[in-house]
Amino acid sequence: MTTTPTVEELEAQERRLVFSQFTYDDAWALGSLLVELARERRAPVAIDIHRAGQQLFHAALPGSTPDNDAWIARKRRVVERYGSASYLVGARHRAKGTTFEASSRLDPDTYAAHGGSFPLTVKGAGVIGAITVSGLPQLEDHELVVAALERFLARP
């Protein structure tokens, strides 16, 4: 059983999971790796990679639905607005004894601070996009993205 990560642990993930560059080929390779991991887990997810407003990768695995694409868009908007993982944004609000929905004043039909969207950060450039998964409970969505990023960035 997975324990819920602290805000500090989530922030450490973001500091660690940084790219030296992020190309179209990287988007394809990372998205394909994420599909492979999701299939190994038989995860009914949809996967999305966006950079600078352009969708570079999308996949919908068996069991996913159009609703997952709506969740992807809502979670990705949180990353784009706050420059942090959607799960971390929600965790920061929970740590203050509130919820994102209650305190952000943003439309919950447009923004969702639920796990599954992670910033694509390039050293020297900052956040340039987001990688997002939807279809599992929010912590599992987050962990699936982190696992793919860790494996991708550990390549020689």
GROMACS .gro file of C-alpha atoms in nm:
model
  156
    1MET     CA    1   0.000   0.000   0.000
    2THR     CA    2   0.127   0.342  -0.094
    3THR     CA    3   0.150   0.614   0.165
    4THR     CA    4   0.038   0.963   0.080
    5PRO     CA    5   0.345   1.176   0.003
    6THR     CA    6   0.404   1.497   0.192
    7VAL     CA    7   0.418   1.838   0.027
    8GLU     CA    8   0.797   1.830   0.079
    9GLU     CA    9   0.828   1.490  -0.092
   10LEU     CA   10   0.619   1.611  -0.386
   11GLU     CA   11   0.829   1.926  -0.418
   12ALA     CA   12   1.145   1.711  -0.413
   13GLN     CA   13   1.006   1.505  -0.703
   14GLU     CA   14   0.967   1.823  -0.908
   15ARG     CA   15   1.321   1.938  -0.832
   16ARG     CA   16   1.459   1.597  -0.931
   17LEU     CA   17   1.256   1.525  -1.246
   18VAL     CA   18   1.400   1.790  -1.478
   19PHE     CA   19   1.496   1.753  -1.844
   20SER     CA   20   1.805   1.895  -2.013
   21GLN     CA   21   1.586   1.937  -2.324
   22PHE     CA   22   1.243   1.818  -2.440
   23THR     CA   23   1.193   1.747  -2.810
   24TYR     CA   24   0.911   1.602  -3.019
   25ASP     CA   25   1.102   1.273  -3.018
   26ASP     CA   26   1.127   1.289  -2.638
   27ALA     CA   27   0.749   1.335  -2.619
   28TRP     CA   28   0.694   1.028  -2.835
   29ALA     CA   29   0.944   0.816  -2.639
   30LEU     CA   30   0.812   0.928  -2.298
   31GLY     CA   31   0.449   0.881  -2.402
   32SER     CA   32   0.527   0.536  -2.543
   33LEU     CA   33   0.706   0.441  -2.220
   34LEU     CA   34   0.404   0.556  -2.021
   35VAL     CA   35   0.175   0.345  -2.241
   36GLU     CA   36   0.401   0.045  -2.178
   37LEU     CA   37   0.392   0.099  -1.799
   38ALA     CA   38   0.015   0.145  -1.804
   39ARG     CA   39  -0.032  -0.175  -2.005
   40GLU     CA   40   0.189  -0.370  -1.762
   41ARG     CA   41  -0.043  -0.253  -1.483
   42ARG     CA   42  -0.356  -0.306  -1.694
   43ALA     CA   43  -0.442   0.055  -1.616
   44PRO     CA   44  -0.750   0.190  -1.798
   45VAL     CA   45  -0.599   0.533  -1.859
   46ALA     CA   46  -0.572   0.810  -2.112
   47ILE     CA   47  -0.230   0.975  -2.152
   48ASP     CA   48  -0.146   1.322  -2.278
   49ILE     CA   49   0.169   1.527  -2.331
   50HIS     CA   50   0.140   1.898  -2.409
   51ARG     CA   51   0.417   2.150  -2.472
   52ALA     CA   52   0.354   2.522  -2.519
   53GLY     CA   53  -0.013   2.469  -2.596
   54GLN     CA   54   0.045   2.188  -2.850
   55GLN     CA   55  -0.056   1.828  -2.793
   56LEU     CA   56   0.251   1.618  -2.874
   57PHE     CA   57   0.120   1.279  -2.760
   58HIS     CA   58  -0.213   1.119  -2.676
   59ALA     CA   59  -0.316   0.762  -2.612
   60ALA     CA   60  -0.634   0.607  -2.478
   61LEU     CA   61  -0.601   0.255  -2.342
   62PRO     CA   62  -0.880  -0.002  -2.307
   63GLY     CA   63  -1.118   0.093  -2.029
   64SER     CA   64  -1.058   0.467  -2.057
   65THR     CA   65  -1.345   0.694  -2.157
   66PRO     CA   66  -1.397   1.042  -2.305
   67ASP     CA   67  -1.440   1.160  -1.945
   68ASN     CA   68  -1.069   1.088  -1.891
   69ASP     CA   69  -0.983   1.341  -2.162
   70ALA     CA   70  -1.191   1.604  -1.979
   71TRP     CA   71  -1.005   1.526  -1.655
   72ILE     CA   72  -0.673   1.551  -1.841
   73ALA     CA   73  -0.758   1.900  -1.962
   74ARG     CA   74  -0.866   2.015  -1.614
   75LYS     CA   75  -0.555   1.874  -1.443
   76ARG     CA   76  -0.322   2.008  -1.715
   77ARG     CA   77  -0.465   2.359  -1.670
   78VAL     CA   78  -0.361   2.346  -1.302
   79VAL     CA   79  -0.003   2.265  -1.404
   80GLU     CA   80  -0.008   2.542  -1.665
   81ARG     CA   81  -0.143   2.797  -1.416
   82TYR     CA   82   0.065   2.705  -1.109
   83GLY     CA   83   0.378   2.549  -1.263
   84SER     CA   84   0.346   2.254  -1.023
   85ALA     CA   85   0.204   1.904  -1.033
   86SER     CA   86  -0.173   1.895  -1.001
   87TYR     CA   87  -0.141   1.657  -0.704
   88LEU     CA   88   0.105   1.894  -0.531
   89VAL     CA   89  -0.129   2.192  -0.580
   90GLY     CA   90  -0.411   1.996  -0.418
   91ALA     CA   91  -0.181   1.875  -0.138
   92ARG     CA   92  -0.074   2.232  -0.058
   93HIS     CA   93  -0.437   2.331  -0.011
   94ARG     CA   94  -0.511   2.023   0.202
   95ALA     CA   95  -0.205   2.101   0.419
   96LYS     CA   96  -0.363   2.440   0.493
   97GLY     CA   97  -0.685   2.271   0.604
   98THR     CA   98  -0.884   2.363   0.296
   99THR     CA   99  -0.944   2.236  -0.056
  100PHE     CA  100  -0.841   2.367  -0.394
  101GLU     CA  101  -1.207   2.397  -0.491
  102ALA     CA  102  -1.293   2.602  -0.180
  103SER     CA  103  -0.997   2.838  -0.183
  104SER     CA  104  -0.871   2.880  -0.541
  105ARG     CA  105  -1.179   3.065  -0.668
  106LEU     CA  106  -1.132   2.885  -1.000
  107ASP     CA  107  -1.408   2.706  -1.190
  108PRO     CA  108  -1.393   2.333  -1.098
  109ASP     CA  109  -1.524   2.253  -1.446
  110THR     CA  110  -1.204   2.409  -1.585
  111TYR     CA  111  -0.941   2.327  -1.318
  112ALA     CA  112  -0.886   2.010  -1.113
  113ALA     CA  113  -0.607   1.986  -0.855
  114HIS     CA  114  -0.624   1.606  -0.861
  115GLY     CA  115  -0.321   1.386  -0.915
  116GLY     CA  116  -0.206   1.290  -1.260
  117SER     CA  117  -0.056   1.596  -1.428
  118PHE     CA  118   0.313   1.673  -1.382
  119PRO     CA  119   0.512   1.968  -1.516
  120LEU     CA  120   0.765   1.913  -1.792
  121THR     CA  121   1.052   2.123  -1.665
  122VAL     CA  122   1.362   2.196  -1.872
  123LYS     CA  123   1.676   2.314  -1.696
  124GLY     CA  124   1.730   2.681  -1.772
  125ALA     CA  125   1.384   2.723  -1.929
  126GLY     CA  126   1.139   2.625  -1.652
  127VAL     CA  127   0.803   2.458  -1.704
  128ILE     CA  128   0.740   2.413  -2.076
  129GLY     CA  129   0.446   2.173  -2.067
  130ALA     CA  130   0.274   1.888  -1.885
  131ILE     CA  131   0.242   1.512  -1.894
  132THR     CA  132  -0.095   1.388  -1.773
  133VAL     CA  133  -0.267   1.059  -1.694
  134SER     CA  134  -0.633   1.003  -1.605
  135GLY     CA  135  -0.822   0.687  -1.521
  136LEU     CA  136  -0.697   0.571  -1.181
  137PRO     CA  137  -0.741   0.711  -0.830
  138GLN     CA  138  -0.551   1.041  -0.816
  139LEU     CA  139  -0.246   0.920  -0.623
  140GLU     CA  140  -0.207   0.625  -0.861
  141ASP     CA  141  -0.232   0.858  -1.163
  142HIS     CA  142   0.041   1.074  -1.008
  143GLU     CA  143   0.263   0.776  -0.925
  144LEU     CA  144   0.229   0.633  -1.277
  145VAL     CA  145   0.349   0.961  -1.430
  146VAL     CA  146   0.637   0.986  -1.180
  147ALA     CA  147   0.743   0.627  -1.251
  148ALA     CA  148   0.757   0.699  -1.625
  149LEU     CA  149   0.953   1.021  -1.572
  150GLU     CA  150   1.201   0.849  -1.340
  151ARG     CA  151   1.259   0.567  -1.586
  152PHE     CA  152   1.285   0.803  -1.884
  153LEU     CA  153   1.529   1.039  -1.715
  154ALA     CA  154   1.747   0.748  -1.589
  155ARG     CA  155   1.822   0.636  -1.946
  156PRO     CA  156   2.185   0.659  -2.051
   0.00000   0.00000   0.00000
